[in-house]
Short mmCIF file of C-alpha atoms in Angstrom, two decimals:
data_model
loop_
_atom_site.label_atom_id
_atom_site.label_comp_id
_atom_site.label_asym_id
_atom_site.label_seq_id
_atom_site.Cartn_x
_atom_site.Cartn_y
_atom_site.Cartn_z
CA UNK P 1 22.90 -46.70 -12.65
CA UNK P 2 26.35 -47.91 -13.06
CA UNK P 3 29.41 -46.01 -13.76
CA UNK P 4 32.50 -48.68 -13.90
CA UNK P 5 33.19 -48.66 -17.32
CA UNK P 6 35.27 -46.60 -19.35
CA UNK P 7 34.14 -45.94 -22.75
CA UNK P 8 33.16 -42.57 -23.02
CA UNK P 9 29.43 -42.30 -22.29
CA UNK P 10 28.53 -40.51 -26.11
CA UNK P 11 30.87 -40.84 -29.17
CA UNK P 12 29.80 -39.61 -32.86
CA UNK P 13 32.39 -39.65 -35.86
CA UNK P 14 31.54 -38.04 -39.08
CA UNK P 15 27.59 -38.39 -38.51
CA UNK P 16 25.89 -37.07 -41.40
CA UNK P 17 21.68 -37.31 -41.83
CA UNK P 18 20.03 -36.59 -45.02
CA UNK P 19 16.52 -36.69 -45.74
CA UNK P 20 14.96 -37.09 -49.00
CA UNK P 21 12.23 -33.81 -50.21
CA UNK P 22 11.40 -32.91 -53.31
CA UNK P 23 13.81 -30.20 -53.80
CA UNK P 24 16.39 -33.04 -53.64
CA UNK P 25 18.35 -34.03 -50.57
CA UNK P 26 18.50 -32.02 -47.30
CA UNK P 27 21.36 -32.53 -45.07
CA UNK P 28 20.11 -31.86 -41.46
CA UNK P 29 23.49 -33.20 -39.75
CA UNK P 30 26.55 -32.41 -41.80
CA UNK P 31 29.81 -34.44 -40.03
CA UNK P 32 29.31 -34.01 -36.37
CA UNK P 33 32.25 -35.03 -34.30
CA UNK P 34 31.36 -35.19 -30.40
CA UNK P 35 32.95 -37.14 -27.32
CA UNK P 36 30.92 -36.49 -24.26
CA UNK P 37 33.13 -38.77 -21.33
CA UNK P 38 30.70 -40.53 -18.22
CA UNK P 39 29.17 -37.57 -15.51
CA UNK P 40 29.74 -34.73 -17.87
CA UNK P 41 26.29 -32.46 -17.64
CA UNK P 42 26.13 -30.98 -21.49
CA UNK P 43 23.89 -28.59 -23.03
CA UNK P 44 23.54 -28.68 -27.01
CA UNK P 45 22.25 -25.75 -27.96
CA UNK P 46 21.96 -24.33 -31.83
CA UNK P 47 18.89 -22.01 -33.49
CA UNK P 48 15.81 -24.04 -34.99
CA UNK P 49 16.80 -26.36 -37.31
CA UNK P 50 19.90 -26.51 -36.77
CA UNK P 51 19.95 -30.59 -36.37
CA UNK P 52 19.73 -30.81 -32.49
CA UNK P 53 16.45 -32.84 -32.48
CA UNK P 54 17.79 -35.25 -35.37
CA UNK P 55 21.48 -35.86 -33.25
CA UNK P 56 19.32 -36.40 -30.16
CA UNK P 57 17.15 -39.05 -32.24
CA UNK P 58 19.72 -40.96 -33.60
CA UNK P 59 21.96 -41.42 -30.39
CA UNK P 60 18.28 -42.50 -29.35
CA UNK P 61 18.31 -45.04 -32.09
CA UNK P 62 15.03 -43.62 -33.61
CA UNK P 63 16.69 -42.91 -36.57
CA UNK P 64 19.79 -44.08 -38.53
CA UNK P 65 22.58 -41.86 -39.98
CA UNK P 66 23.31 -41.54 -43.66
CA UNK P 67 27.16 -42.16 -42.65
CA UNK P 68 29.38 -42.20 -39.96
CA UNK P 69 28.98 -43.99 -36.53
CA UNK P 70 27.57 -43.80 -33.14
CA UNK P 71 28.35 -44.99 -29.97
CA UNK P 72 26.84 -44.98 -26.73
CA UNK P 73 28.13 -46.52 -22.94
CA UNK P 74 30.50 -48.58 -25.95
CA UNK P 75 26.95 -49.94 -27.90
CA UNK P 76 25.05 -49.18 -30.73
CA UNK P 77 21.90 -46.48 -29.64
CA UNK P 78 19.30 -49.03 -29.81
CA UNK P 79 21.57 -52.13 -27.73
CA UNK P 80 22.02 -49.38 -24.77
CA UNK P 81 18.19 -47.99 -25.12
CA UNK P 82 17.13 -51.57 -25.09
CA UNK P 83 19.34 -52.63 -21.83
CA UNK P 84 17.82 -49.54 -20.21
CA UNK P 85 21.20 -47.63 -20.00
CA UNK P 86 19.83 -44.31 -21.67
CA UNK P 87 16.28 -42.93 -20.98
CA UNK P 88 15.17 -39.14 -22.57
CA UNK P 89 12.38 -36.66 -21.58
CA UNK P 90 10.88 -35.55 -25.40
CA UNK P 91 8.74 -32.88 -26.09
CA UNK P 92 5.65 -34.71 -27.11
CA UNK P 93 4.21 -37.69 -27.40
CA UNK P 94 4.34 -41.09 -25.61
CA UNK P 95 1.34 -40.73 -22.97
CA UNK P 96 -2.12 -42.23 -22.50
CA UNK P 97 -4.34 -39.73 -21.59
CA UNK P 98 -7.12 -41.99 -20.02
CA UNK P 99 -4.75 -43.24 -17.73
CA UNK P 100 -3.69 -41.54 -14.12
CA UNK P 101 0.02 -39.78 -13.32
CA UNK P 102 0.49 -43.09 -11.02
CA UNK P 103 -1.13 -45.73 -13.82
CA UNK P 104 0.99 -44.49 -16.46
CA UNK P 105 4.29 -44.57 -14.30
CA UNK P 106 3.15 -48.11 -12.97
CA UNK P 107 2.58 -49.16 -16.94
CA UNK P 108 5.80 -48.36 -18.02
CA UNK P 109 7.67 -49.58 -14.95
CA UNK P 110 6.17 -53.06 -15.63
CA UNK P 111 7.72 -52.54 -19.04
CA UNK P 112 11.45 -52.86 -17.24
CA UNK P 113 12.97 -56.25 -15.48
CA UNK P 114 14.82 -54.28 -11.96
CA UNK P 115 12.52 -50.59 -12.36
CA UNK P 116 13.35 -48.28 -10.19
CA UNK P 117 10.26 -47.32 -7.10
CA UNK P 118 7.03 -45.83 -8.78
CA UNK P 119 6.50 -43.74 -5.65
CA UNK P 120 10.60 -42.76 -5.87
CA UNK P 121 10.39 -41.30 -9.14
CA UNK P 122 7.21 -39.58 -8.28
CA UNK P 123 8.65 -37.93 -5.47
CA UNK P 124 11.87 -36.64 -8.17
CA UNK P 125 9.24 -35.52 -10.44
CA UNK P 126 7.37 -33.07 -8.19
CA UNK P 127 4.18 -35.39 -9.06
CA UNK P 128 3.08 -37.04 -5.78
CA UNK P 129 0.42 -34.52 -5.39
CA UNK P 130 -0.77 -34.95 -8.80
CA UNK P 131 -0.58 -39.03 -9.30
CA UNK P 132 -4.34 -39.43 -9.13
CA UNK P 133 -5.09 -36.81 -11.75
CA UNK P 134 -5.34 -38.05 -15.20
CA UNK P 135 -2.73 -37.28 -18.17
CA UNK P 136 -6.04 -35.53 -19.67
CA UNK P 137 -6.27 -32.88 -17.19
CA UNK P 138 -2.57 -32.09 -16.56
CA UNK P 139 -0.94 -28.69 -17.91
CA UNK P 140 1.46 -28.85 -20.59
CA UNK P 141 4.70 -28.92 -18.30
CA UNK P 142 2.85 -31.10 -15.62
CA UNK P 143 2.64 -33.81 -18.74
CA UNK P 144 6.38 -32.96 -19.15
CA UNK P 145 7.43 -33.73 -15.54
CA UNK P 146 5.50 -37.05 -16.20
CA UNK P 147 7.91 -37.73 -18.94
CA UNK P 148 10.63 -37.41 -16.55
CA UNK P 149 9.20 -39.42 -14.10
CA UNK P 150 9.10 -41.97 -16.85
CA UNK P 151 12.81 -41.67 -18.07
CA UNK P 152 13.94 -42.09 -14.44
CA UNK P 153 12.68 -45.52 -14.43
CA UNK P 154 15.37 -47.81 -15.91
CA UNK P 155 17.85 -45.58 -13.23
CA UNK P 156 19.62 -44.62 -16.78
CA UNK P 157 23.32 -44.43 -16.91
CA UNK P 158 22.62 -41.47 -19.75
CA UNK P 159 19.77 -39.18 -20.10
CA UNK P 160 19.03 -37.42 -22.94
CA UNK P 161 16.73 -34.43 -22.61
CA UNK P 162 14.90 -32.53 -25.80
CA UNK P 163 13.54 -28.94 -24.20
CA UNK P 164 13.06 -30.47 -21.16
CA UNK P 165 10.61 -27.53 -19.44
CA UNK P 166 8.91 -26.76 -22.18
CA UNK P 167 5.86 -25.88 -20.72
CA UNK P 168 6.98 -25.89 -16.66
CA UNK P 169 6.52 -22.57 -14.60
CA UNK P 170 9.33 -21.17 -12.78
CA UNK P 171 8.70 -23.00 -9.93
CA UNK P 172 8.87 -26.20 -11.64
CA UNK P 173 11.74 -25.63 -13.67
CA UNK P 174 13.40 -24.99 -10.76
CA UNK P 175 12.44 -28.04 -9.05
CA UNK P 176 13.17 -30.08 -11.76
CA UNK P 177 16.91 -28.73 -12.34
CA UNK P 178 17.58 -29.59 -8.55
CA UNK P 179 16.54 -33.27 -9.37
CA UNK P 180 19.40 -32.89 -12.15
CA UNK P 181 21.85 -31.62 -10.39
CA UNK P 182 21.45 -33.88 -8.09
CA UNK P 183 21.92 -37.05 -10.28
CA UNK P 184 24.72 -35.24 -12.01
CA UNK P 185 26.58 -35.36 -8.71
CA UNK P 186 25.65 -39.01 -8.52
CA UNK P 187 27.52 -39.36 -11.65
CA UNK P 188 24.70 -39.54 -14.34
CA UNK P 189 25.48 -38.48 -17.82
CA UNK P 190 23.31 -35.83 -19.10
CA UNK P 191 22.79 -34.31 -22.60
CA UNK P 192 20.07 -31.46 -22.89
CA UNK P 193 18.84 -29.40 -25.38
CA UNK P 194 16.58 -26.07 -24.38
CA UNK P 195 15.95 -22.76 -25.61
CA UNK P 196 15.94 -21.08 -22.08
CA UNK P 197 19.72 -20.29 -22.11
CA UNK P 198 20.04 -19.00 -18.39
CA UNK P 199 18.99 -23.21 -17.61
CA UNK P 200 22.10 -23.91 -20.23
CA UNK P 201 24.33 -21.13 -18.30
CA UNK P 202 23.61 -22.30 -14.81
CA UNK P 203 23.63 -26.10 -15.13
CA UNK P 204 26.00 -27.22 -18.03
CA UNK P 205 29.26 -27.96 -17.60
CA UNK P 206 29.87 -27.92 -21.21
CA UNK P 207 28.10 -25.91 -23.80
CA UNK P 208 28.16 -27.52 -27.58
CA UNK P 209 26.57 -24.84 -30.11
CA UNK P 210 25.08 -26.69 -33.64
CA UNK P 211 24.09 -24.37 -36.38
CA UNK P 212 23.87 -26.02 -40.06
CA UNK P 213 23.96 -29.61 -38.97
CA UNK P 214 27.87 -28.48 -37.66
CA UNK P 215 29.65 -27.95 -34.40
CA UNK P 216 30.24 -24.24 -34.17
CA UNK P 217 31.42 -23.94 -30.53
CA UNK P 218 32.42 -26.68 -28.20
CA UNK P 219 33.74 -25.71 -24.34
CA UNK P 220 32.11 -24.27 -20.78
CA UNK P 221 30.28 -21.49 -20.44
CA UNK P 222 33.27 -18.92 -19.88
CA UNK P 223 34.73 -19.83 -22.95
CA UNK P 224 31.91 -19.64 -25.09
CA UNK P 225 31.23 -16.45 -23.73
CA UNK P 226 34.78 -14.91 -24.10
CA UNK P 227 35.15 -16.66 -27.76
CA UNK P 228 32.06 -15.03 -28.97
CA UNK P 229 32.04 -11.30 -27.44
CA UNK P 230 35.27 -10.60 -25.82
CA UNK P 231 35.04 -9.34 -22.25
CA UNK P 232 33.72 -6.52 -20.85
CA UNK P 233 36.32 -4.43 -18.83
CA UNK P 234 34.79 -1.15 -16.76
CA UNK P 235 36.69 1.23 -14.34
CA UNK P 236 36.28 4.67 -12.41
CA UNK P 237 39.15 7.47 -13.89
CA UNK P 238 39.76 10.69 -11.81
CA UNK P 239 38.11 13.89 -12.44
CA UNK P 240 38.59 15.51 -15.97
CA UNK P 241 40.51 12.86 -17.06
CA UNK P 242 37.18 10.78 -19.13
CA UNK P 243 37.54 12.29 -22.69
CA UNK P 244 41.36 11.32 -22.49
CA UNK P 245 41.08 8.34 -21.01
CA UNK P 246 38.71 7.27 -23.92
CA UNK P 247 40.60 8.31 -26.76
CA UNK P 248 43.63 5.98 -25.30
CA UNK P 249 41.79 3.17 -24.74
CA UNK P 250 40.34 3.36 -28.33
CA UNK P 251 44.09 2.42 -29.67
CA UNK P 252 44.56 -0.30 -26.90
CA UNK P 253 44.45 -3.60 -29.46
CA UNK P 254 41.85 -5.65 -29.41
CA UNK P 255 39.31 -3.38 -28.06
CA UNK P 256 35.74 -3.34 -29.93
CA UNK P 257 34.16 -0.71 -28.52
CA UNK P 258 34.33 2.15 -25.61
CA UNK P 259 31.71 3.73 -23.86
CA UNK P 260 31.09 6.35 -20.47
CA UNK P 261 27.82 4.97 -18.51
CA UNK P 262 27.71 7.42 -15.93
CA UNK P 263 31.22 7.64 -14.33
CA UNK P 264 32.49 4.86 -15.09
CA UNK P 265 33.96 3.97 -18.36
CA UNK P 266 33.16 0.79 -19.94
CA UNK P 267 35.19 -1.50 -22.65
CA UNK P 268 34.55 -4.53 -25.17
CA UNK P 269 37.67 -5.89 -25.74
CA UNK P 270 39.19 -9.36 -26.61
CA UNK P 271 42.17 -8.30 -24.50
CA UNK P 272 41.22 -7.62 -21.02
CA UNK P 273 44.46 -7.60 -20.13
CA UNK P 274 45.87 -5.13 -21.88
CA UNK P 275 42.68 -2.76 -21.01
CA UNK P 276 43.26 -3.15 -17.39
CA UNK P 277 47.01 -2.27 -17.56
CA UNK P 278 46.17 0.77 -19.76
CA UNK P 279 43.39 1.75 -16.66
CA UNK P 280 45.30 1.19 -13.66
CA UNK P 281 49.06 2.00 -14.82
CA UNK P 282 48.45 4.78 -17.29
CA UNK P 283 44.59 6.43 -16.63
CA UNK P 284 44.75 6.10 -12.76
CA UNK P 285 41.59 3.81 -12.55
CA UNK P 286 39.89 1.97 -9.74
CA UNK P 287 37.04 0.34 -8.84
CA UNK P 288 38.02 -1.93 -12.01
CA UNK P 289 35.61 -5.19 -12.97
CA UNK P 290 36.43 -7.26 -15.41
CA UNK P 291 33.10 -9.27 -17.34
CA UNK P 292 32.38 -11.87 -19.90
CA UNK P 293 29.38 -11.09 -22.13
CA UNK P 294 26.36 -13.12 -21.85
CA UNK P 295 25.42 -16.37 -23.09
CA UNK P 296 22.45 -15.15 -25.35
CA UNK P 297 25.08 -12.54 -27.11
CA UNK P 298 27.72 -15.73 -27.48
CA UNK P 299 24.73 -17.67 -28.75
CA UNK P 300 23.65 -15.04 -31.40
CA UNK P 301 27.67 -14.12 -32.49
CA UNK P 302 28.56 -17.79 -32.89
CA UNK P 303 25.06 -19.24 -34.44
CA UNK P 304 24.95 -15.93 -37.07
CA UNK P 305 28.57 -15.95 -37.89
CA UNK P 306 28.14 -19.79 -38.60
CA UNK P 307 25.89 -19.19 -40.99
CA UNK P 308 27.29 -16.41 -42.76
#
């Protein structure tokens, strides 16, 4: 892996896809503008069919864009697939199931001019106790794990991951997120789609959100999050002073919604500010916390309001 140059590790301008069906043309990616720079971990997350899995297969050079242009470590998607610089863990396909974990790393390693140790990237993948077993009789996500085993082999500078535990228990999800952050800190570029959000939450740095073939939401986690549902701002008043403090912090601006959960009042509000000054300096509050909503409610704001 090699991390001396400087062209950012993923650019696309203006990419649009169309397909042809017999209801005419279908746009899947509609002008996607992205810069991803080298060692930035990035989750790109949008509802089904939003065009994820076709901007993940062209920067993999399986398919071509109708328009615009795509660059990758400063090449075209195939030239840096070809020199081994980008690998990706898919969902399917790609595996011999007559063969053993350990044959069908060996196979593909042969495939590569400097590959990186079969018994190395068996050890990353969690598979060592498995590499005798044949693809046949491994479990969904243990077939998975062998897919990242594979991509590991070229020691990519950018990897590319479509759902990438689909399939994995806890336990190996876990596992396999360690291995990640672990090459992240080594300075590897990585792109992943999922639909487990709490993987997206806890190991992106960045969080792009897709709905229609468009970039909805681009920035970390805590910005997604405060963009899409405000913060949450909660606080303890003094005896007999609930009802009131509720009706004034219904005309604070910005606040979406108030609420008593035992006794504690709680606020959504895209000012948290201006909540907790109305709390402390004017309702006598303490115990305050201040929250961002979750990443599932950003998701579901951002992705439905997109397609409104």
């Amino acid at each position: 892996m090699t991390t001396t140059r400087t062209e950012p590790a993923l650019e696309l301008s203006g990419v649009v896809k169309e397909f042809r069906t017999a209801e005419g043309p279908l746009r899947a990616v509609d002008g996607i503008d992205l810069q991803v720079d080298r060692g930035e971990v990035l989750a790109f997350l949008g509802p089904n069919g939003a065009g994820k899995t076709t901007s993940l297969d062209m920067v993999l050079g399986l398919t071509e864009p109708t328009s615009g242009s795509i660059s990758v470590l400063g090449a075209g998607p195939r030239q840096a697939v070809g020199a081994g610089q980008v690998s990706a863990v898919l969902q399917s396909g790609g595996l011999l199931r007559d063969l053993t974990v350990r044959e069908t790393v060996q196979m593909i390693a042969s495939t590569f001019s400097h590959p990186a140790a079969v018994d190395d990237v068996l050890r990353r993948a969690g598979l060592e106790p498995l590499a005798s077993r044949k693809v046949s009789k491994c479990s969904g996500g243990e077939q998975q794990r062998l897919r990242f085993a594979l991509s590991l082999l070229p020691d990519p500078d950018l990897l590319i991951l479509d759902e990438p535990t689909a399939g994995m228990d806890v336990s190996a999800r876990r596992e396999f997120w360690d291995t990640m952050r672990e090459d992240a800190r080594n300075g590897r570029t990585v792109i992943f789609a999922t639909h487990y959000l709490e993987e997206a939450d806890a190991f992106a740095q960045r969080i792009v959100m897709v709905a229609d073939g468009r970039v909805v939401a681009d920035g970390s986690t805590s910005e997604i999050r405060a963009r899409a549902t405000g913060r949450t701002v909660s606080a303890r008043l003094p005896e007999g002073r609930t009802a009131q403090g509720v009706e004034r912090l219904r005309l604070v601006p910005g606040v979406q919604e108030v609420s008593v959960e035992g006794a504690r009042v709680v606020v959504r509000s895209g000012d948290s500010d201006a909540v907790a000054r109305a709390l402390l300096t004017e309702l006598g509050g303490t115990d305050l916390e201040i929250a961002t909503g979750s990443l599932d409610q950003a998701f579901v704001a951002i992705t439905e309001g997109a397609s409104r």
